[in-house]
């Protein structure tokens, strides 16, 4: 075996280790099953939840984790069928992890116009930025 062949596995291992140590630039969640969640400064968190505003229910951000996250814009609602005016779709929020620490990202699916809204669903996630 040539010296080059002996070095190839070590070089490949070093390359794979370097690639795996860099976190992805964004992380997408469609529920809170992967929480608590660890992020690094500069990572973007994308939260996409099923929604149907025509039903009167909306996702309300109860706690946006401002200690560690900065919103990158308002909620964006999309439907899979653009021809469908009132129907099921996805509500999406984007946040940038900007500060070290821990906080809570909490959303509730409720009718915000009710006197005492009762959530029918929730997204509840402890966020730790390292």
Tab-separated table of N, CA and C in Angstrom:
chain	number	residue	atom	x	y	z
A	1	UNK	N	0.852	-1.174	0.000
A	1	UNK	CA	0.000	0.000	0.000
A	1	UNK	C	0.897	1.235	0.000
A	2	UNK	N	0.603	2.143	-0.888
A	2	UNK	CA	1.430	3.344	-1.001
A	2	UNK	C	1.130	4.290	0.159
A	3	UNK	N	2.047	5.200	0.474
A	3	UNK	CA	1.814	6.169	1.550
A	3	UNK	C	0.573	7.027	1.284
A	4	UNK	N	0.278	7.300	0.018
A	4	UNK	CA	-0.894	8.099	-0.322
A	4	UNK	C	-2.186	7.378	0.073
A	5	UNK	N	-2.236	6.064	-0.148
A	5	UNK	CA	-3.425	5.289	0.215
A	5	UNK	C	-3.627	5.242	1.723
A	6	UNK	N	-2.544	5.289	2.497
A	6	UNK	CA	-2.678	5.284	3.962
A	6	UNK	C	-3.188	6.632	4.464
A	7	UNK	N	-2.895	7.710	3.755
A	7	UNK	CA	-3.332	9.039	4.179
A	7	UNK	C	-4.772	9.342	3.766
A	8	UNK	N	-5.264	8.709	2.732
A	8	UNK	CA	-6.600	9.009	2.216
A	8	UNK	C	-7.697	8.835	3.270
A	9	UNK	N	-7.745	7.723	4.036
A	9	UNK	CA	-8.801	7.602	5.047
A	9	UNK	C	-8.714	8.691	6.113
A	10	UNK	N	-7.533	9.062	6.524
A	10	UNK	CA	-7.378	10.108	7.539
A	10	UNK	C	-7.841	11.457	6.997
A	11	UNK	N	-7.511	11.746	5.751
A	11	UNK	CA	-7.930	13.006	5.146
A	11	UNK	C	-9.445	13.053	4.993
A	12	UNK	N	-10.043	11.944	4.596
A	12	UNK	CA	-11.492	11.887	4.453
A	12	UNK	C	-12.177	12.081	5.806
A	13	UNK	N	-11.652	11.449	6.836
A	13	UNK	CA	-12.213	11.596	8.177
A	13	UNK	C	-12.109	13.049	8.638
A	14	UNK	N	-10.981	13.695	8.406
A	14	UNK	CA	-10.813	15.098	8.796
A	14	UNK	C	-11.804	15.985	8.046
A	15	UNK	N	-12.022	15.727	6.768
A	15	UNK	CA	-12.962	16.512	5.969
A	15	UNK	C	-14.389	16.327	6.471
A	16	UNK	N	-14.779	15.094	6.749
A	16	UNK	CA	-16.125	14.827	7.257
A	16	UNK	C	-16.347	15.458	8.622
A	17	UNK	N	-15.335	15.419	9.471
A	17	UNK	CA	-15.447	16.029	10.792
A	17	UNK	C	-15.613	17.532	10.674
A	18	UNK	N	-14.857	18.157	9.794
A	18	UNK	CA	-14.969	19.601	9.595
A	18	UNK	C	-16.350	19.972	9.074
A	19	UNK	N	-16.888	19.200	8.164
A	19	UNK	CA	-18.206	19.490	7.605
A	19	UNK	C	-19.303	19.311	8.641
A	20	UNK	N	-19.179	18.315	9.494
A	20	UNK	CA	-20.230	18.038	10.460
A	20	UNK	C	-20.204	19.001	11.629
A	21	UNK	N	-19.094	19.712	11.848
A	21	UNK	CA	-19.026	20.613	12.984
A	21	UNK	C	-19.678	21.958	12.694
A	22	UNK	N	-19.938	22.280	11.441
A	22	UNK	CA	-20.597	23.525	11.087
A	22	UNK	C	-22.104	23.307	11.079
A	23	UNK	N	-22.846	24.047	11.936
A	23	UNK	CA	-24.301	23.876	11.928
A	23	UNK	C	-24.896	24.461	10.653
A	24	UNK	N	-26.065	23.972	10.255
A	24	UNK	CA	-26.705	24.539	9.062
A	24	UNK	C	-27.058	26.004	9.310
A	25	UNK	N	-27.147	26.785	8.243
A	25	UNK	CA	-27.442	28.205	8.396
A	25	UNK	C	-28.884	28.444	8.838
A	26	UNK	N	-29.770	27.478	8.568
A	26	UNK	CA	-31.153	27.605	9.029
A	26	UNK	C	-31.662	26.250	9.505
A	27	UNK	N	-32.659	26.310	10.343
A	27	UNK	CA	-33.271	25.113	10.894
A	27	UNK	C	-34.776	25.300	10.811
A	28	UNK	N	-35.483	24.329	10.225
A	28	UNK	CA	-36.929	24.424	10.036
A	28	UNK	C	-37.654	23.462	10.971
A	29	UNK	N	-38.722	23.959	11.586
A	29	UNK	CA	-39.567	23.137	12.452
A	29	UNK	C	-41.006	23.230	11.976
A	30	UNK	N	-41.712	22.101	12.016
A	30	UNK	CA	-43.134	22.100	11.695
A	30	UNK	C	-43.978	21.698	12.908
A	31	UNK	N	-43.318	21.445	14.022
A	31	UNK	CA	-43.973	21.200	15.310
A	31	UNK	C	-42.903	21.342	16.386
A	32	UNK	N	-43.279	21.148	17.638
A	32	UNK	CA	-42.319	21.341	18.722
A	32	UNK	C	-41.731	20.027	19.249
A	33	UNK	N	-41.777	18.975	18.449
A	33	UNK	CA	-41.278	17.674	18.903
A	33	UNK	C	-39.754	17.631	19.046
A	34	UNK	N	-39.028	18.542	18.403
A	34	UNK	CA	-37.564	18.569	18.503
A	34	UNK	C	-37.076	19.547	19.571
A	35	UNK	N	-37.994	20.019	20.395
A	35	UNK	CA	-37.649	20.973	21.447
A	35	UNK	C	-37.407	20.229	22.752
A	36	UNK	N	-36.532	20.765	23.629
A	36	UNK	CA	-35.805	22.027	23.533
A	36	UNK	C	-34.820	22.006	22.369
A	37	UNK	N	-34.498	23.205	21.890
A	37	UNK	CA	-33.724	23.347	20.669
A	37	UNK	C	-32.469	24.176	20.932
A	38	UNK	N	-31.336	23.689	20.428
A	38	UNK	CA	-30.078	24.422	20.513
A	38	UNK	C	-29.780	25.067	19.172
A	39	UNK	N	-29.480	26.366	19.195
A	39	UNK	CA	-29.095	27.115	18.010
A	39	UNK	C	-27.748	27.783	18.264
A	40	UNK	N	-27.124	28.242	17.199
A	40	UNK	CA	-25.911	29.035	17.335
A	40	UNK	C	-26.200	30.444	16.834
A	41	UNK	N	-25.419	31.396	17.304
A	41	UNK	CA	-25.607	32.778	16.858
A	41	UNK	C	-25.474	32.826	15.336
A	42	UNK	N	-26.416	33.509	14.705
A	42	UNK	CA	-26.426	33.636	13.254
A	42	UNK	C	-27.316	32.631	12.554
A	43	UNK	N	-27.741	31.581	13.254
A	43	UNK	CA	-28.643	30.615	12.630
A	43	UNK	C	-30.040	31.203	12.508
A	44	UNK	N	-30.756	30.800	11.467
A	44	UNK	CA	-32.136	31.222	11.262
A	44	UNK	C	-33.053	30.067	11.630
A	45	UNK	N	-34.049	30.363	12.436
A	45	UNK	CA	-35.067	29.393	12.808
A	45	UNK	C	-36.315	29.694	11.986
A	46	UNK	N	-36.826	28.677	11.282
A	46	UNK	CA	-38.032	28.808	10.479
A	46	UNK	C	-39.097	27.910	11.100
A	47	UNK	N	-40.188	28.514	11.532
A	47	UNK	CA	-41.293	27.768	12.135
A	47	UNK	C	-42.469	27.832	11.172
A	48	UNK	N	-42.944	26.671	10.712
A	48	UNK	CA	-44.061	26.569	9.770
A	48	UNK	C	-45.130	25.665	10.372
A	49	UNK	N	-46.310	26.231	10.599
A	49	UNK	CA	-47.380	25.500	11.271
A	49	UNK	C	-48.646	25.504	10.422
A	50	UNK	N	-49.404	24.388	10.451
A	50	UNK	CA	-50.653	24.332	9.685
A	50	UNK	C	-51.650	25.369	10.206
A	51	UNK	N	-52.368	25.999	9.271
A	51	UNK	CA	-53.239	27.099	9.656
A	51	UNK	C	-54.408	27.214	8.680
A	52	UNK	N	-55.523	27.747	9.183
A	52	UNK	CA	-56.675	28.044	8.340
A	52	UNK	C	-57.346	29.300	8.879
A	53	UNK	N	-56.847	30.485	8.500
A	53	UNK	CA	-57.401	31.731	9.022
A	53	UNK	C	-58.885	31.917	8.722
A	54	UNK	N	-59.401	31.298	7.661
A	54	UNK	CA	-60.824	31.432	7.329
A	54	UNK	C	-61.711	30.846	8.419
A	55	UNK	N	-61.170	29.959	9.240
A	55	UNK	CA	-61.935	29.350	10.336
A	55	UNK	C	-62.056	30.289	11.532
A	56	UNK	N	-61.339	31.404	11.494
A	56	UNK	CA	-61.335	32.321	12.631
A	56	UNK	C	-60.167	32.073	13.560
A	57	UNK	N	-59.518	30.926	13.410
A	57	UNK	CA	-58.364	30.611	14.245
A	57	UNK	C	-57.095	31.175	13.607
A	58	UNK	N	-56.206	31.691	14.458
A	58	UNK	CA	-54.921	32.237	14.009
A	58	UNK	C	-53.859	31.808	15.006
A	59	UNK	N	-52.648	31.716	14.528
A	59	UNK	CA	-51.522	31.510	15.421
A	59	UNK	C	-51.164	32.864	16.023
A	60	UNK	N	-51.133	32.934	17.332
A	60	UNK	CA	-50.788	34.152	18.055
A	60	UNK	C	-49.457	33.911	18.762
A	61	UNK	N	-48.505	34.791	18.542
A	61	UNK	CA	-47.205	34.669	19.206
A	61	UNK	C	-47.362	35.219	20.622
A	62	UNK	N	-47.311	34.318	21.600
A	62	UNK	CA	-47.440	34.724	22.998
A	62	UNK	C	-46.094	35.136	23.582
A	63	UNK	N	-45.031	34.471	23.156
A	63	UNK	CA	-43.673	34.809	23.603
A	63	UNK	C	-42.737	34.529	22.436
A	64	UNK	N	-42.094	35.572	21.929
A	64	UNK	CA	-41.224	35.456	20.751
A	64	UNK	C	-39.759	35.245	21.112
A	65	UNK	N	-39.473	34.928	22.370
A	65	UNK	CA	-38.089	34.695	22.830
A	65	UNK	C	-37.166	35.865	22.473
A	66	UNK	N	-37.578	37.109	22.796
A	66	UNK	CA	-36.792	38.268	22.378
A	66	UNK	C	-35.411	38.333	23.017
A	67	UNK	N	-35.196	37.571	24.074
A	67	UNK	CA	-33.877	37.551	24.712
A	67	UNK	C	-32.816	36.941	23.800
A	68	UNK	N	-33.234	36.048	22.876
A	68	UNK	CA	-32.264	35.350	22.025
A	68	UNK	C	-32.597	35.389	20.539
A	69	UNK	N	-33.845	35.719	20.189
A	69	UNK	CA	-34.279	35.701	18.783
A	69	UNK	C	-34.758	37.074	18.328
A	70	UNK	N	-34.525	37.369	17.053
A	70	UNK	CA	-35.050	38.577	16.421
A	70	UNK	C	-35.913	38.128	15.249
A	71	UNK	N	-37.191	38.575	15.185
A	71	UNK	CA	-38.034	38.200	14.042
A	71	UNK	C	-37.508	38.827	12.754
A	72	UNK	N	-37.585	38.078	11.660
A	72	UNK	CA	-37.113	38.557	10.365
A	72	UNK	C	-38.269	38.993	9.471
A	73	UNK	N	-39.393	39.310	10.073
A	73	UNK	CA	-40.552	39.758	9.322
A	73	UNK	C	-41.825	39.236	9.954
A	74	UNK	N	-42.962	39.606	9.390
A	74	UNK	CA	-44.241	39.141	9.927
A	74	UNK	C	-44.529	37.702	9.495
A	75	UNK	N	-45.589	37.159	10.044
A	75	UNK	CA	-46.081	35.839	9.643
A	75	UNK	C	-46.394	35.865	8.146
A	76	UNK	N	-46.064	34.776	7.465
A	76	UNK	CA	-46.386	34.628	6.048
A	76	UNK	C	-47.298	33.413	5.914
A	77	UNK	N	-48.483	33.614	5.316
A	77	UNK	CA	-49.425	32.520	5.117
A	77	UNK	C	-49.389	32.099	3.658
A	78	UNK	N	-49.248	30.813	3.406
A	78	UNK	CA	-49.259	30.282	2.045
A	78	UNK	C	-50.210	29.093	1.974
A	79	UNK	N	-50.779	28.902	0.802
A	79	UNK	CA	-51.635	27.744	0.567
A	79	UNK	C	-51.016	26.909	-0.537
A	80	UNK	N	-51.181	25.594	-0.479
A	80	UNK	CA	-50.613	24.753	-1.527
A	80	UNK	C	-51.293	24.983	-2.870
A	81	UNK	N	-52.566	25.368	-2.837
A	81	UNK	CA	-53.320	25.617	-4.072
A	81	UNK	C	-53.660	27.100	-4.123
A	82	UNK	N	-52.915	27.860	-4.900
A	82	UNK	CA	-53.100	29.309	-4.959
A	82	UNK	C	-54.504	29.704	-5.412
A	83	UNK	N	-55.219	28.813	-6.116
A	83	UNK	CA	-56.568	29.132	-6.586
A	83	UNK	C	-57.582	29.077	-5.444
A	84	UNK	N	-57.219	28.396	-4.364
A	84	UNK	CA	-58.117	28.248	-3.227
A	84	UNK	C	-58.026	29.491	-2.344
A	85	UNK	N	-59.118	30.216	-2.210
A	85	UNK	CA	-59.094	31.472	-1.459
A	85	UNK	C	-59.126	31.224	0.041
A	86	UNK	N	-60.039	30.414	0.518
A	86	UNK	CA	-60.155	30.155	1.956
A	86	UNK	C	-59.959	28.667	2.199
A	87	UNK	N	-58.875	28.347	2.829
A	87	UNK	CA	-58.626	26.937	3.093
A	87	UNK	C	-57.383	26.739	3.922
A	88	UNK	N	-57.025	25.487	4.032
A	88	UNK	CA	-55.852	25.129	4.827
A	88	UNK	C	-54.583	25.640	4.163
A	89	UNK	N	-53.653	25.995	4.979
A	89	UNK	CA	-52.365	26.455	4.492
A	89	UNK	C	-51.318	26.349	5.576
A	90	UNK	N	-50.250	27.108	5.416
A	90	UNK	CA	-49.121	27.090	6.348
A	90	UNK	C	-48.794	28.519	6.749
A	91	UNK	N	-48.689	28.746	8.059
A	91	UNK	CA	-48.205	30.026	8.584
A	91	UNK	C	-46.744	29.843	8.937
A	92	UNK	N	-45.902	30.776	8.471
A	92	UNK	CA	-44.458	30.649	8.660
A	92	UNK	C	-43.888	31.924	9.281
A	93	UNK	N	-42.978	31.724	10.240
A	93	UNK	CA	-42.236	32.807	10.871
A	93	UNK	C	-40.762	32.489	10.748
A	94	UNK	N	-39.953	33.536	10.616
A	94	UNK	CA	-38.497	33.377	10.553
A	94	UNK	C	-37.877	34.224	11.660
A	95	UNK	N	-36.923	33.623	12.359
A	95	UNK	CA	-36.227	34.295	13.450
A	95	UNK	C	-34.732	34.103	13.275
A	96	UNK	N	-33.966	35.111	13.681
A	96	UNK	CA	-32.512	35.019	13.661
A	96	UNK	C	-32.032	34.911	15.099
A	97	UNK	N	-31.160	33.935	15.385
A	97	UNK	CA	-30.566	33.785	16.708
A	97	UNK	C	-29.442	34.808	16.849
A	98	UNK	N	-29.617	35.763	17.763
A	98	UNK	CA	-28.674	36.880	17.841
A	98	UNK	C	-27.956	37.019	19.175
A	99	UNK	N	-28.474	36.415	20.224
A	99	UNK	CA	-27.892	36.583	21.554
A	99	UNK	C	-27.711	35.233	22.235
A	100	UNK	N	-26.638	35.096	22.993
A	100	UNK	CA	-26.437	33.898	23.795
A	100	UNK	C	-27.470	33.864	24.912
A	101	UNK	N	-27.943	32.681	25.244
A	101	UNK	CA	-28.867	32.542	26.361
A	101	UNK	C	-29.998	31.581	26.058
A	102	UNK	N	-30.994	31.591	26.949
A	102	UNK	CA	-32.159	30.722	26.817
A	102	UNK	C	-33.429	31.551	26.885
A	103	UNK	N	-34.425	31.132	26.150
A	103	UNK	CA	-35.727	31.799	26.169
A	103	UNK	C	-36.782	30.821	25.667
A	104	UNK	N	-38.002	31.294	25.659
A	104	UNK	CA	-39.149	30.465	25.316
A	104	UNK	C	-39.842	31.031	24.077
A	105	UNK	N	-40.072	30.204	23.069
A	105	UNK	CA	-40.862	30.584	21.898
A	105	UNK	C	-42.205	29.873	22.044
A	106	UNK	N	-43.273	30.661	22.181
A	106	UNK	CA	-44.578	30.073	22.478
A	106	UNK	C	-45.641	30.711	21.586
A	107	UNK	N	-46.352	29.872	20.814
A	107	UNK	CA	-47.452	30.315	19.960
A	107	UNK	C	-48.693	29.513	20.313
A	108	UNK	N	-49.853	30.136	20.187
A	108	UNK	CA	-51.123	29.459	20.456
A	108	UNK	C	-52.039	29.629	19.253
A	109	UNK	N	-52.757	28.560	18.906
A	109	UNK	CA	-53.719	28.582	17.803
A	109	UNK	C	-55.089	28.827	18.416
A	110	UNK	N	-55.609	30.026	18.224
A	110	UNK	CA	-56.839	30.416	18.908
A	110	UNK	C	-57.597	31.453	18.092
A	111	UNK	N	-58.782	31.761	18.548
A	111	UNK	CA	-59.566	32.854	17.962
A	111	UNK	C	-59.264	34.099	18.798
A	112	UNK	N	-58.396	34.959	18.326
A	112	UNK	CA	-57.941	36.077	19.156
A	112	UNK	C	-59.035	37.085	19.499
A	113	UNK	N	-60.129	37.083	18.763
A	113	UNK	CA	-61.202	38.034	19.014
A	113	UNK	C	-62.129	37.592	20.136
A	114	UNK	N	-62.015	36.336	20.611
A	114	UNK	CA	-62.871	35.873	21.698
A	114	UNK	C	-62.450	36.534	23.006
A	115	UNK	N	-63.416	36.759	23.903
A	115	UNK	CA	-63.139	37.411	25.182
A	115	UNK	C	-62.089	36.636	25.982
A	116	UNK	N	-62.233	35.324	26.056
A	116	UNK	CA	-61.248	34.475	26.718
A	116	UNK	C	-60.872	33.355	25.748
A	117	UNK	N	-59.931	33.646	24.839
A	117	UNK	CA	-59.601	32.657	23.812
A	117	UNK	C	-59.037	31.371	24.407
A	118	UNK	N	-59.533	30.262	23.907
A	118	UNK	CA	-59.046	28.950	24.323
A	118	UNK	C	-58.257	28.352	23.167
A	119	UNK	N	-56.951	28.159	23.341
A	119	UNK	CA	-56.143	27.589	22.250
A	119	UNK	C	-56.567	26.159	21.939
A	120	UNK	N	-56.615	25.837	20.642
A	120	UNK	CA	-56.879	24.462	20.237
A	120	UNK	C	-55.578	23.733	19.905
A	121	UNK	N	-54.483	24.480	19.823
A	121	UNK	CA	-53.164	23.892	19.558
A	121	UNK	C	-52.117	24.867	20.086
A	122	UNK	N	-50.917	24.384	20.250
A	122	UNK	CA	-49.839	25.246	20.735
A	122	UNK	C	-48.506	24.791	20.168
A	123	UNK	N	-47.609	25.734	20.052
A	123	UNK	CA	-46.209	25.480	19.727
A	123	UNK	C	-45.432	26.067	20.891
A	124	UNK	N	-44.716	25.211	21.604
A	124	UNK	CA	-44.048	25.633	22.835
A	124	UNK	C	-42.629	25.078	22.819
A	125	UNK	N	-41.633	25.952	22.712
A	125	UNK	CA	-40.264	25.483	22.527
A	125	UNK	C	-39.270	26.315	23.333
A	126	UNK	N	-38.484	25.646	24.144
A	126	UNK	CA	-37.382	26.304	24.841
A	126	UNK	C	-36.232	26.389	23.864
A	127	UNK	N	-35.679	27.598	23.682
A	127	UNK	CA	-34.588	27.853	22.744
A	127	UNK	C	-33.332	28.190	23.534
A	128	UNK	N	-32.246	27.517	23.204
A	128	UNK	CA	-30.953	27.860	23.811
A	128	UNK	C	-30.000	28.230	22.675
A	129	UNK	N	-29.448	29.434	22.742
A	129	UNK	CA	-28.489	29.899	21.746
A	129	UNK	C	-27.108	29.844	22.387
A	130	UNK	N	-26.210	29.132	21.716
A	130	UNK	CA	-24.852	28.937	22.247
A	130	UNK	C	-23.828	29.621	21.397
